[in-house]
């Protein structure tokens, strides 16, 4: 199936641990994103990345780092996990980020989410 | 204060009825506005994308409107189905890398 996939689906870990969440897209897109959805259901963008530039939301702690081994993958690594990191993390992808000359914006495709619980 | 406000926070309707969800924003400059549907436990799925030059766009039973002057958008759902039960999220882009998300409206369609 063509899609954006994430692993693991659920992640329960202790405070202070380091963990990674993997994301893969087989849509041939050149831009990938990580979002955090908190308990109030707000979706907040954390990173956007294509093969040219990484855009970091300045509110994201530097304990979070995206790593892209290739164009189809953007993994999220989290150091020294804290209780407040508990949330659902969504990966997404799109073809480009700019509005084209026709005025139509790109569509983002989201993964199923990774539910992280820090104890 | 969030720059994208959605109302109502939650809505319950009977199957077959129509409903309208609202999105007001203060994001400026304005680039585009999107509506997403997010089923429980799933990632958001794009319904519509509108730029400043568009004031209505349909996707099946979903019709989105945009008034860039008053900075308001609505999502109208016609002849609701049980599968429409989900959260509907309004997202306003102010620039190339600036996407502001509303908190969503939780819609429940009952038989």
mmCIF file with all atom_site columns, C-alpha atoms in Angstrom:
data_model
loop_
_atom_site.group_PDB
_atom_site.id
_atom_site.type_symbol
_atom_site.label_atom_id
_atom_site.label_alt_id
_atom_site.label_comp_id
_atom_site.label_asym_id
_atom_site.label_entity_id
_atom_site.label_seq_id
_atom_site.pdbx_PDB_ins_code
_atom_site.Cartn_x
_atom_site.Cartn_y
_atom_site.Cartn_z
_atom_site.occupancy
_atom_site.B_iso_or_equiv
_atom_site.pdbx_formal_charge
_atom_site.auth_seq_id
_atom_site.auth_comp_id
_atom_site.auth_asym_id
_atom_site.auth_atom_id
_atom_site.pdbx_PDB_model_num
ATOM 1   C CA . UNK A 1 1   ? 0.000   0.000  0.000   1.00 0.00 ? 1   UNK A CA 1
ATOM 2   C CA . UNK A 1 2   ? 1.171   3.511  -0.709  1.00 0.00 ? 2   UNK A CA 1
ATOM 3   C CA . UNK A 1 3   ? 1.194   5.343  2.574   1.00 0.00 ? 3   UNK A CA 1
ATOM 4   C CA . UNK A 1 4   ? 3.034   7.001  5.390   1.00 0.00 ? 4   UNK A CA 1
ATOM 5   C CA . UNK A 1 5   ? 3.916   4.448  8.049   1.00 0.00 ? 5   UNK A CA 1
ATOM 6   C CA . UNK A 1 6   ? 5.252   4.872  11.559  1.00 0.00 ? 6   UNK A CA 1
ATOM 7   C CA . UNK A 1 7   ? 6.751   2.466  14.065  1.00 0.00 ? 7   UNK A CA 1
ATOM 8   C CA . UNK A 1 8   ? 6.147   1.719  16.792  1.00 0.00 ? 8   UNK A CA 1
ATOM 9   C CA . UNK A 1 9   ? 2.443   2.374  17.137  1.00 0.00 ? 9   UNK A CA 1
ATOM 10  C CA . UNK A 1 10  ? 2.707   2.482  20.922  1.00 0.00 ? 10  UNK A CA 1
ATOM 11  C CA . UNK A 1 11  ? 5.749   3.315  23.044  1.00 0.00 ? 11  UNK A CA 1
ATOM 12  C CA . UNK A 1 12  ? 5.833   3.183  26.828  1.00 0.00 ? 12  UNK A CA 1
ATOM 13  C CA . UNK A 1 13  ? 9.107   4.117  28.469  1.00 0.00 ? 13  UNK A CA 1
ATOM 14  C CA . UNK A 1 14  ? 10.706  5.495  31.601  1.00 0.00 ? 14  UNK A CA 1
ATOM 15  C CA . UNK A 1 15  ? 11.647  9.087  32.172  1.00 0.00 ? 15  UNK A CA 1
ATOM 16  C CA . UNK A 1 16  ? 15.245  9.792  31.202  1.00 0.00 ? 16  UNK A CA 1
ATOM 17  C CA . UNK A 1 17  ? 15.420  7.158  28.462  1.00 0.00 ? 17  UNK A CA 1
ATOM 18  C CA . UNK A 1 18  ? 16.335  7.832  24.833  1.00 0.00 ? 18  UNK A CA 1
ATOM 19  C CA . UNK A 1 19  ? 13.944  6.576  22.168  1.00 0.00 ? 19  UNK A CA 1
ATOM 20  C CA . UNK A 1 20  ? 13.383  6.791  18.425  1.00 0.00 ? 20  UNK A CA 1
ATOM 21  C CA . UNK A 1 21  ? 10.262  6.755  16.301  1.00 0.00 ? 21  UNK A CA 1
ATOM 22  C CA . UNK A 1 22  ? 10.590  5.734  12.678  1.00 0.00 ? 22  UNK A CA 1
ATOM 23  C CA . UNK A 1 23  ? 8.689   7.117  9.714   1.00 0.00 ? 23  UNK A CA 1
ATOM 24  C CA . UNK A 1 24  ? 8.669   5.961  6.141   1.00 0.00 ? 24  UNK A CA 1
ATOM 25  C CA . UNK A 1 25  ? 6.746   7.178  3.110   1.00 0.00 ? 25  UNK A CA 1
ATOM 26  C CA . UNK A 1 26  ? 6.564   5.441  -0.259  1.00 0.00 ? 26  UNK A CA 1
ATOM 27  C CA . UNK A 1 27  ? 4.684   8.241  -1.996  1.00 0.00 ? 27  UNK A CA 1
ATOM 28  C CA . UNK A 1 28  ? 7.802   9.658  -3.594  1.00 0.00 ? 28  UNK A CA 1
ATOM 29  C CA . UNK A 1 29  ? 7.393   12.915 -1.674  1.00 0.00 ? 29  UNK A CA 1
ATOM 30  C CA . UNK A 1 30  ? 10.326  15.193 -1.061  1.00 0.00 ? 30  UNK A CA 1
ATOM 31  C CA . UNK A 1 31  ? 9.184   16.832 2.171   1.00 0.00 ? 31  UNK A CA 1
ATOM 32  C CA . UNK A 1 32  ? 8.456   15.189 5.504   1.00 0.00 ? 32  UNK A CA 1
ATOM 33  C CA . UNK A 1 33  ? 7.210   16.517 8.820   1.00 0.00 ? 33  UNK A CA 1
ATOM 34  C CA . UNK A 1 34  ? 6.848   15.629 12.466  1.00 0.00 ? 34  UNK A CA 1
ATOM 35  C CA . UNK A 1 35  ? 3.895   16.832 14.523  1.00 0.00 ? 35  UNK A CA 1
ATOM 36  C CA . UNK A 1 36  ? 3.037   16.489 18.201  1.00 0.00 ? 36  UNK A CA 1
ATOM 37  C CA . UNK A 1 37  ? -0.589  16.199 19.278  1.00 0.00 ? 37  UNK A CA 1
ATOM 38  C CA . UNK A 1 38  ? -1.057  16.899 22.946  1.00 0.00 ? 38  UNK A CA 1
ATOM 39  C CA . UNK A 1 39  ? -3.817  15.822 25.308  1.00 0.00 ? 39  UNK A CA 1
ATOM 40  C CA . UNK A 1 40  ? -5.941  18.801 24.255  1.00 0.00 ? 40  UNK A CA 1
ATOM 41  C CA . UNK A 1 41  ? -5.735  17.550 20.661  1.00 0.00 ? 41  UNK A CA 1
ATOM 42  C CA . UNK A 1 42  ? -3.732  20.510 19.405  1.00 0.00 ? 42  UNK A CA 1
ATOM 43  C CA . UNK A 1 43  ? -1.464  19.517 16.531  1.00 0.00 ? 43  UNK A CA 1
ATOM 44  C CA . UNK A 1 44  ? 1.836   21.377 16.601  1.00 0.00 ? 44  UNK A CA 1
ATOM 45  C CA . UNK A 1 45  ? 4.437   21.164 13.901  1.00 0.00 ? 45  UNK A CA 1
ATOM 46  C CA . UNK A 1 46  ? 7.870   20.218 15.184  1.00 0.00 ? 46  UNK A CA 1
ATOM 47  C CA . UNK A 1 47  ? 9.980   19.886 12.066  1.00 0.00 ? 47  UNK A CA 1
ATOM 48  C CA . UNK A 1 48  ? 9.690   20.071 8.329   1.00 0.00 ? 48  UNK A CA 1
ATOM 49  C CA . UNK A 1 49  ? 12.483  18.598 6.220   1.00 0.00 ? 49  UNK A CA 1
ATOM 50  C CA . UNK A 1 50  ? 13.367  18.061 2.612   1.00 0.00 ? 50  UNK A CA 1
ATOM 51  C CA . UNK A 1 51  ? 16.659  17.179 1.077   1.00 0.00 ? 51  UNK A CA 1
ATOM 52  C CA . UNK A 1 52  ? 17.655  20.805 1.106   1.00 0.00 ? 52  UNK A CA 1
ATOM 53  C CA . UNK A 1 53  ? 16.678  22.210 4.434   1.00 0.00 ? 53  UNK A CA 1
ATOM 54  C CA . UNK A 1 54  ? 15.494  21.423 7.921   1.00 0.00 ? 54  UNK A CA 1
ATOM 55  C CA . UNK A 1 55  ? 13.055  23.829 9.494   1.00 0.00 ? 55  UNK A CA 1
ATOM 56  C CA . UNK A 1 56  ? 12.781  23.580 13.240  1.00 0.00 ? 56  UNK A CA 1
ATOM 57  C CA . UNK A 1 57  ? 9.972   25.014 15.295  1.00 0.00 ? 57  UNK A CA 1
ATOM 58  C CA . UNK A 1 58  ? 11.805  27.144 17.816  1.00 0.00 ? 58  UNK A CA 1
ATOM 59  C CA . UNK A 1 59  ? 9.627   25.886 20.657  1.00 0.00 ? 59  UNK A CA 1
ATOM 60  C CA . UNK A 1 60  ? 10.870  22.297 20.228  1.00 0.00 ? 60  UNK A CA 1
ATOM 61  C CA . UNK A 1 61  ? 13.488  21.321 22.855  1.00 0.00 ? 61  UNK A CA 1
ATOM 62  C CA . UNK A 1 62  ? 16.850  20.292 21.461  1.00 0.00 ? 62  UNK A CA 1
ATOM 63  C CA . UNK A 1 63  ? 16.307  16.875 23.034  1.00 0.00 ? 63  UNK A CA 1
ATOM 64  C CA . UNK A 1 64  ? 14.285  16.197 19.896  1.00 0.00 ? 64  UNK A CA 1
ATOM 65  C CA . UNK A 1 65  ? 16.241  15.626 16.708  1.00 0.00 ? 65  UNK A CA 1
ATOM 66  C CA . UNK A 1 66  ? 15.064  14.426 13.297  1.00 0.00 ? 66  UNK A CA 1
ATOM 67  C CA . UNK A 1 67  ? 17.298  12.113 11.317  1.00 0.00 ? 67  UNK A CA 1
ATOM 68  C CA . UNK A 1 68  ? 16.809  11.382 7.642   1.00 0.00 ? 68  UNK A CA 1
ATOM 69  C CA . UNK A 1 69  ? 18.848  8.474  6.242   1.00 0.00 ? 69  UNK A CA 1
ATOM 70  C CA . UNK A 1 70  ? 17.211  8.997  2.837   1.00 0.00 ? 70  UNK A CA 1
ATOM 71  C CA . UNK A 1 71  ? 14.375  10.851 1.152   1.00 0.00 ? 71  UNK A CA 1
ATOM 72  C CA . UNK A 1 72  ? 11.786  8.269  2.162   1.00 0.00 ? 72  UNK A CA 1
ATOM 73  C CA . UNK A 1 73  ? 12.568  8.261  5.875   1.00 0.00 ? 73  UNK A CA 1
ATOM 74  C CA . UNK A 1 74  ? 12.481  10.822 8.643   1.00 0.00 ? 74  UNK A CA 1
ATOM 75  C CA . UNK A 1 75  ? 13.037  9.372  12.084  1.00 0.00 ? 75  UNK A CA 1
ATOM 76  C CA . UNK A 1 76  ? 12.512  11.245 15.338  1.00 0.00 ? 76  UNK A CA 1
ATOM 77  C CA . UNK A 1 77  ? 15.026  10.733 18.109  1.00 0.00 ? 77  UNK A CA 1
ATOM 78  C CA . UNK A 1 78  ? 14.250  11.901 21.610  1.00 0.00 ? 78  UNK A CA 1
ATOM 79  C CA . UNK A 1 79  ? 16.878  12.148 24.350  1.00 0.00 ? 79  UNK A CA 1
ATOM 80  C CA . UNK A 1 80  ? 16.257  12.222 28.095  1.00 0.00 ? 80  UNK A CA 1
ATOM 81  C CA . UNK A 1 81  ? 12.517  11.726 27.857  1.00 0.00 ? 81  UNK A CA 1
ATOM 82  C CA . UNK A 1 82  ? 10.343  13.782 30.198  1.00 0.00 ? 82  UNK A CA 1
ATOM 83  C CA . UNK A 1 83  ? 6.800   13.254 31.435  1.00 0.00 ? 83  UNK A CA 1
ATOM 84  C CA . UNK A 1 84  ? 5.613   16.165 29.293  1.00 0.00 ? 84  UNK A CA 1
ATOM 85  C CA . UNK A 1 85  ? 6.768   14.383 26.155  1.00 0.00 ? 85  UNK A CA 1
ATOM 86  C CA . UNK A 1 86  ? 3.805   12.025 26.475  1.00 0.00 ? 86  UNK A CA 1
ATOM 87  C CA . UNK A 1 87  ? 1.676   12.666 23.400  1.00 0.00 ? 87  UNK A CA 1
ATOM 88  C CA . UNK A 1 88  ? 0.818   11.284 19.999  1.00 0.00 ? 88  UNK A CA 1
ATOM 89  C CA . UNK A 1 89  ? 3.465   11.977 17.376  1.00 0.00 ? 89  UNK A CA 1
ATOM 90  C CA . UNK A 1 90  ? 2.457   12.126 13.733  1.00 0.00 ? 90  UNK A CA 1
ATOM 91  C CA . UNK A 1 91  ? 4.694   11.937 10.723  1.00 0.00 ? 91  UNK A CA 1
ATOM 92  C CA . UNK A 1 92  ? 3.510   13.448 7.440   1.00 0.00 ? 92  UNK A CA 1
ATOM 93  C CA . UNK A 1 93  ? 4.793   13.963 3.923   1.00 0.00 ? 93  UNK A CA 1
ATOM 94  C CA . UNK A 1 94  ? 4.040   16.138 0.932   1.00 0.00 ? 94  UNK A CA 1
ATOM 95  C CA . UNK A 1 95  ? 5.454   16.887 -2.479  1.00 0.00 ? 95  UNK A CA 1
ATOM 96  C CA . UNK A 1 96  ? 7.130   20.215 -1.949  1.00 0.00 ? 96  UNK A CA 1
ATOM 97  C CA . UNK A 1 97  ? 6.056   22.984 0.365   1.00 0.00 ? 97  UNK A CA 1
ATOM 98  C CA . UNK A 1 98  ? 5.647   25.906 -1.968  1.00 0.00 ? 98  UNK A CA 1
ATOM 99  C CA . UNK A 1 99  ? 2.398   27.016 -3.486  1.00 0.00 ? 99  UNK A CA 1
ATOM 100 C CA . UNK A 1 100 ? 2.584   26.285 -7.178  1.00 0.00 ? 100 UNK A CA 1
ATOM 101 C CA . UNK A 1 101 ? 1.949   28.861 -9.885  1.00 0.00 ? 101 UNK A CA 1
ATOM 102 C CA . UNK A 1 102 ? -1.576  27.492 -10.203 1.00 0.00 ? 102 UNK A CA 1
ATOM 103 C CA . UNK A 1 103 ? -2.211  28.576 -6.635  1.00 0.00 ? 103 UNK A CA 1
ATOM 104 C CA . UNK A 1 104 ? -2.910  25.084 -5.351  1.00 0.00 ? 104 UNK A CA 1
ATOM 105 C CA . UNK A 1 105 ? -1.059  24.044 -2.248  1.00 0.00 ? 105 UNK A CA 1
ATOM 106 C CA . UNK A 1 106 ? 0.399   20.646 -1.691  1.00 0.00 ? 106 UNK A CA 1
ATOM 107 C CA . UNK A 1 107 ? -1.557  18.034 0.270   1.00 0.00 ? 107 UNK A CA 1
ATOM 108 C CA . UNK A 1 108 ? -0.023  16.492 3.334   1.00 0.00 ? 108 UNK A CA 1
ATOM 109 C CA . UNK A 1 109 ? -0.445  12.799 4.007   1.00 0.00 ? 109 UNK A CA 1
ATOM 110 C CA . UNK A 1 110 ? -0.272  11.745 7.635   1.00 0.00 ? 110 UNK A CA 1
ATOM 111 C CA . UNK A 1 111 ? 0.895   8.541  9.242   1.00 0.00 ? 111 UNK A CA 1
ATOM 112 C CA . UNK A 1 112 ? -1.228  6.689  11.823  1.00 0.00 ? 112 UNK A CA 1
ATOM 113 C CA . UNK A 1 113 ? 0.588   8.200  14.791  1.00 0.00 ? 113 UNK A CA 1
ATOM 114 C CA . UNK A 1 114 ? 2.814   6.880  17.574  1.00 0.00 ? 114 UNK A CA 1
ATOM 115 C CA . UNK A 1 115 ? 1.400   7.045  21.076  1.00 0.00 ? 115 UNK A CA 1
ATOM 116 C CA . UNK A 1 116 ? 4.221   7.804  23.487  1.00 0.00 ? 116 UNK A CA 1
ATOM 117 C CA . UNK A 1 117 ? 3.732   7.439  27.219  1.00 0.00 ? 117 UNK A CA 1
ATOM 118 C CA . UNK A 1 118 ? 6.549   8.455  29.525  1.00 0.00 ? 118 UNK A CA 1
ATOM 119 C CA . UNK A 1 119 ? 6.294   7.100  33.062  1.00 0.00 ? 119 UNK A CA 1
ATOM 120 C CA . UNK B 2 1   ? -3.776  32.862 22.158  1.00 0.00 ? 1   UNK B CA 1
ATOM 121 C CA . UNK B 2 2   ? -4.297  30.438 19.325  1.00 0.00 ? 2   UNK B CA 1
ATOM 122 C CA . UNK B 2 3   ? -4.567  32.177 15.997  1.00 0.00 ? 3   UNK B CA 1
ATOM 123 C CA . UNK B 2 4   ? -7.072  29.619 14.713  1.00 0.00 ? 4   UNK B CA 1
ATOM 124 C CA . UNK B 2 5   ? -10.308 29.227 16.655  1.00 0.00 ? 5   UNK B CA 1
ATOM 125 C CA . UNK B 2 6   ? -12.856 26.556 15.850  1.00 0.00 ? 6   UNK B CA 1
ATOM 126 C CA . UNK B 2 7   ? -16.438 26.247 16.955  1.00 0.00 ? 7   UNK B CA 1
ATOM 127 C CA . UNK B 2 8   ? -18.267 24.439 18.267  1.00 0.00 ? 8   UNK B CA 1
ATOM 128 C CA . UNK B 2 9   ? -15.849 22.397 20.337  1.00 0.00 ? 9   UNK B CA 1
ATOM 129 C CA . UNK B 2 10  ? -18.114 19.378 19.955  1.00 0.00 ? 10  UNK B CA 1
ATOM 130 C CA . UNK B 2 11  ? -21.291 18.626 18.077  1.00 0.00 ? 11  UNK B CA 1
ATOM 131 C CA . UNK B 2 12  ? -23.775 15.764 18.097  1.00 0.00 ? 12  UNK B CA 1
ATOM 132 C CA . UNK B 2 13  ? -26.180 15.307 15.188  1.00 0.00 ? 13  UNK B CA 1
ATOM 133 C CA . UNK B 2 14  ? -28.472 12.598 13.901  1.00 0.00 ? 14  UNK B CA 1
ATOM 134 C CA . UNK B 2 15  ? -27.568 10.586 10.850  1.00 0.00 ? 15  UNK B CA 1
ATOM 135 C CA . UNK B 2 16  ? -28.806 12.201 7.655   1.00 0.00 ? 16  UNK B CA 1
ATOM 136 C CA . UNK B 2 17  ? -28.754 15.741 9.035   1.00 0.00 ? 17  UNK B CA 1
ATOM 137 C CA . UNK B 2 18  ? -26.531 18.552 7.789   1.00 0.00 ? 18  UNK B CA 1
ATOM 138 C CA . UNK B 2 19  ? -24.111 20.523 9.940   1.00 0.00 ? 19  UNK B CA 1
ATOM 139 C CA . UNK B 2 20  ? -21.681 23.415 9.655   1.00 0.00 ? 20  UNK B CA 1
ATOM 140 C CA . UNK B 2 21  ? -18.400 23.812 11.477  1.00 0.00 ? 21  UNK B CA 1
ATOM 141 C CA . UNK B 2 22  ? -16.733 27.193 11.875  1.00 0.00 ? 22  UNK B CA 1
ATOM 142 C CA . UNK B 2 23  ? -13.132 28.334 11.754  1.00 0.00 ? 23  UNK B CA 1
ATOM 143 C CA . UNK B 2 24  ? -12.034 31.910 12.502  1.00 0.00 ? 24  UNK B CA 1
ATOM 144 C CA . UNK B 2 25  ? -8.428  32.938 12.194  1.00 0.00 ? 25  UNK B CA 1
ATOM 145 C CA . UNK B 2 26  ? -6.161  35.892 12.767  1.00 0.00 ? 26  UNK B CA 1
ATOM 146 C CA . UNK B 2 27  ? -3.140  34.485 10.938  1.00 0.00 ? 27  UNK B CA 1
ATOM 147 C CA . UNK B 2 28  ? -1.553  37.124 8.741   1.00 0.00 ? 28  UNK B CA 1
ATOM 148 C CA . UNK B 2 29  ? -0.286  37.085 6.077   1.00 0.00 ? 29  UNK B CA 1
ATOM 149 C CA . UNK B 2 30  ? -2.617  34.410 4.779   1.00 0.00 ? 30  UNK B CA 1
ATOM 150 C CA . UNK B 2 31  ? -1.428  31.698 2.431   1.00 0.00 ? 31  UNK B CA 1
ATOM 151 C CA . UNK B 2 32  ? -3.990  28.900 2.481   1.00 0.00 ? 32  UNK B CA 1
ATOM 152 C CA . UNK B 2 33  ? -6.578  27.209 4.661   1.00 0.00 ? 33  UNK B CA 1
ATOM 153 C CA . UNK B 2 34  ? -7.098  23.468 4.978   1.00 0.00 ? 34  UNK B CA 1
ATOM 154 C CA . UNK B 2 35  ? -9.695  21.261 6.573   1.00 0.00 ? 35  UNK B CA 1
ATOM 155 C CA . UNK B 2 36  ? -8.666  17.847 7.867   1.00 0.00 ? 36  UNK B CA 1
ATOM 156 C CA . UNK B 2 37  ? -10.707 14.930 9.174   1.00 0.00 ? 37  UNK B CA 1
ATOM 157 C CA . UNK B 2 38  ? -9.132  12.917 11.962  1.00 0.00 ? 38  UNK B CA 1
ATOM 158 C CA . UNK B 2 39  ? -10.719 9.635  12.974  1.00 0.00 ? 39  UNK B CA 1
ATOM 159 C CA . UNK B 2 40  ? -10.056 8.474  16.527  1.00 0.00 ? 40  UNK B CA 1
ATOM 160 C CA . UNK B 2 41  ? -6.652  6.876  16.739  1.00 0.00 ? 41  UNK B CA 1
ATOM 161 C CA . UNK B 2 42  ? -5.717  7.793  13.187  1.00 0.00 ? 42  UNK B CA 1
ATOM 162 C CA . UNK B 2 43  ? -3.740  10.493 11.448  1.00 0.00 ? 43  UNK B CA 1
ATOM 163 C CA . UNK B 2 44  ? -5.490  13.506 9.873   1.00 0.00 ? 44  UNK B CA 1
ATOM 164 C CA . UNK B 2 45  ? -6.734  13.186 6.304   1.00 0.00 ? 45  UNK B CA 1
ATOM 165 C CA . UNK B 2 46  ? -6.943  16.227 4.054   1.00 0.00 ? 46  UNK B CA 1
ATOM 166 C CA . UNK B 2 47  ? -10.447 17.232 2.928   1.00 0.00 ? 47  UNK B CA 1
ATOM 167 C CA . UNK B 2 48  ? -9.928  20.583 1.203   1.00 0.00 ? 48  UNK B CA 1
ATOM 168 C CA . UNK B 2 49  ? -7.273  23.196 0.582   1.00 0.00 ? 49  UNK B CA 1
ATOM 169 C CA . UNK B 2 50  ? -8.175  26.771 -0.356  1.00 0.00 ? 50  UNK B CA 1
ATOM 170 C CA . UNK B 2 51  ? -6.003  29.706 -1.278  1.00 0.00 ? 51  UNK B CA 1
ATOM 171 C CA . UNK B 2 52  ? -6.985  33.370 -0.991  1.00 0.00 ? 52  UNK B CA 1
ATOM 172 C CA . UNK B 2 53  ? -8.554  33.374 -4.460  1.00 0.00 ? 53  UNK B CA 1
ATOM 173 C CA . UNK B 2 54  ? -11.004 30.576 -3.687  1.00 0.00 ? 54  UNK B CA 1
ATOM 174 C CA . UNK B 2 55  ? -14.167 31.040 -1.649  1.00 0.00 ? 55  UNK B CA 1
ATOM 175 C CA . UNK B 2 56  ? -15.711 27.592 -1.927  1.00 0.00 ? 56  UNK B CA 1
ATOM 176 C CA . UNK B 2 57  ? -14.492 24.090 -2.552  1.00 0.00 ? 57  UNK B CA 1
ATOM 177 C CA . UNK B 2 58  ? -16.312 20.772 -2.393  1.00 0.00 ? 58  UNK B CA 1
ATOM 178 C CA . UNK B 2 59  ? -15.172 17.228 -1.745  1.00 0.00 ? 59  UNK B CA 1
ATOM 179 C CA . UNK B 2 60  ? -18.154 14.916 -1.969  1.00 0.00 ? 60  UNK B CA 1
ATOM 180 C CA . UNK B 2 61  ? -20.517 15.749 0.863   1.00 0.00 ? 61  UNK B CA 1
ATOM 181 C CA . UNK B 2 62  ? -18.030 18.217 2.328   1.00 0.00 ? 62  UNK B CA 1
ATOM 182 C CA . UNK B 2 63  ? -18.130 21.859 1.209   1.00 0.00 ? 63  UNK B CA 1
ATOM 183 C CA . UNK B 2 64  ? -15.686 24.393 2.587   1.00 0.00 ? 64  UNK B CA 1
ATOM 184 C CA . UNK B 2 65  ? -16.121 28.138 2.289   1.00 0.00 ? 65  UNK B CA 1
ATOM 185 C CA . UNK B 2 66  ? -13.596 30.882 2.830   1.00 0.00 ? 66  UNK B CA 1
ATOM 186 C CA . UNK B 2 67  ? -14.059 34.592 3.398   1.00 0.00 ? 67  UNK B CA 1
ATOM 187 C CA . UNK B 2 68  ? -10.562 36.043 3.411   1.00 0.00 ? 68  UNK B CA 1
ATOM 188 C CA . UNK B 2 69  ? -11.899 39.508 4.249   1.00 0.00 ? 69  UNK B CA 1
ATOM 189 C CA . UNK B 2 70  ? -13.552 38.464 7.498   1.00 0.00 ? 70  UNK B CA 1
ATOM 190 C CA . UNK B 2 71  ? -11.015 35.660 8.041   1.00 0.00 ? 71  UNK B CA 1
ATOM 191 C CA . UNK B 2 72  ? -13.661 33.021 8.426   1.00 0.00 ? 72  UNK B CA 1
ATOM 192 C CA . UNK B 2 73  ? -14.109 29.555 7.000   1.00 0.00 ? 73  UNK B CA 1
ATOM 193 C CA . UNK B 2 74  ? -16.812 26.971 7.364   1.00 0.00 ? 74  UNK B CA 1
ATOM 194 C CA . UNK B 2 75  ? -17.068 23.283 6.610   1.00 0.00 ? 75  UNK B CA 1
ATOM 195 C CA . UNK B 2 76  ? -20.556 22.109 5.692   1.00 0.00 ? 76  UNK B CA 1
ATOM 196 C CA . UNK B 2 77  ? -21.368 18.413 5.835   1.00 0.00 ? 77  UNK B CA 1
ATOM 197 C CA . UNK B 2 78  ? -24.429 17.283 3.933   1.00 0.00 ? 78  UNK B CA 1
ATOM 198 C CA . UNK B 2 79  ? -26.511 14.203 4.684   1.00 0.00 ? 79  UNK B CA 1
ATOM 199 C CA . UNK B 2 80  ? -24.245 13.073 7.507   1.00 0.00 ? 80  UNK B CA 1
ATOM 200 C CA . UNK B 2 81  ? -23.250 9.444  7.885   1.00 0.00 ? 81  UNK B CA 1
ATOM 201 C CA . UNK B 2 82  ? -22.070 7.527  10.912  1.00 0.00 ? 82  UNK B CA 1
ATOM 202 C CA . UNK B 2 83  ? -18.591 7.438  9.382   1.00 0.00 ? 83  UNK B CA 1
ATOM 203 C CA . UNK B 2 84  ? -18.454 11.236 9.551   1.00 0.00 ? 84  UNK B CA 1
ATOM 204 C CA . UNK B 2 85  ? -17.926 10.938 13.312  1.00 0.00 ? 85  UNK B CA 1
ATOM 205 C CA . UNK B 2 86  ? -14.445 12.361 13.773  1.00 0.00 ? 86  UNK B CA 1
ATOM 206 C CA . UNK B 2 87  ? -12.537 15.483 14.691  1.00 0.00 ? 87  UNK B CA 1
ATOM 207 C CA . UNK B 2 88  ? -12.383 18.175 12.032  1.00 0.00 ? 88  UNK B CA 1
ATOM 208 C CA . UNK B 2 89  ? -9.322  20.370 12.145  1.00 0.00 ? 89  UNK B CA 1
ATOM 209 C CA . UNK B 2 90  ? -8.857  23.753 10.489  1.00 0.00 ? 90  UNK B CA 1
ATOM 210 C CA . UNK B 2 91  ? -5.284  24.658 9.545   1.00 0.00 ? 91  UNK B CA 1
ATOM 211 C CA . UNK B 2 92  ? -4.228  28.094 8.353   1.00 0.00 ? 92  UNK B CA 1
ATOM 212 C CA . UNK B 2 93  ? -0.870  28.699 6.710   1.00 0.00 ? 93  UNK B CA 1
ATOM 213 C CA . UNK B 2 94  ? 0.679   32.128 7.035   1.00 0.00 ? 94  UNK B CA 1
ATOM 214 C CA . UNK B 2 95  ? 3.763   31.396 5.008   1.00 0.00 ? 95  UNK B CA 1
ATOM 215 C CA . UNK B 2 96  ? 5.940   28.709 3.573   1.00 0.00 ? 96  UNK B CA 1
ATOM 216 C CA . UNK B 2 97  ? 6.699   26.993 6.851   1.00 0.00 ? 97  UNK B CA 1
ATOM 217 C CA . UNK B 2 98  ? 4.009   28.457 9.072   1.00 0.00 ? 98  UNK B CA 1
ATOM 218 C CA . UNK B 2 99  ? 0.998   26.256 9.761   1.00 0.00 ? 99  UNK B CA 1
ATOM 219 C CA . UNK B 2 100 ? -1.365  27.083 12.586  1.00 0.00 ? 100 UNK B CA 1
ATOM 220 C CA . UNK B 2 101 ? -3.741  24.371 13.757  1.00 0.00 ? 101 UNK B CA 1
ATOM 221 C CA . UNK B 2 102 ? -7.117  24.815 15.384  1.00 0.00 ? 102 UNK B CA 1
ATOM 222 C CA . UNK B 2 103 ? -8.107  22.594 18.293  1.00 0.00 ? 103 UNK B CA 1
ATOM 223 C CA . UNK B 2 104 ? -10.707 20.855 16.173  1.00 0.00 ? 104 UNK B CA 1
ATOM 224 C CA . UNK B 2 105 ? -14.415 20.201 16.391  1.00 0.00 ? 105 UNK B CA 1
ATOM 225 C CA . UNK B 2 106 ? -15.420 16.781 17.627  1.00 0.00 ? 106 UNK B CA 1
ATOM 226 C CA . UNK B 2 107 ? -18.417 15.606 15.555  1.00 0.00 ? 107 UNK B CA 1
ATOM 227 C CA . UNK B 2 108 ? -20.535 12.652 16.633  1.00 0.00 ? 108 UNK B CA 1
ATOM 228 C CA . UNK B 2 109 ? -23.175 11.321 14.257  1.00 0.00 ? 109 UNK B CA 1
ATOM 229 C CA . UNK B 2 110 ? -25.792 9.162  15.959  1.00 0.00 ? 110 UNK B CA 1
ATOM 230 C CA . UNK B 2 111 ? -28.194 6.740  14.284  1.00 0.00 ? 111 UNK B CA 1
#
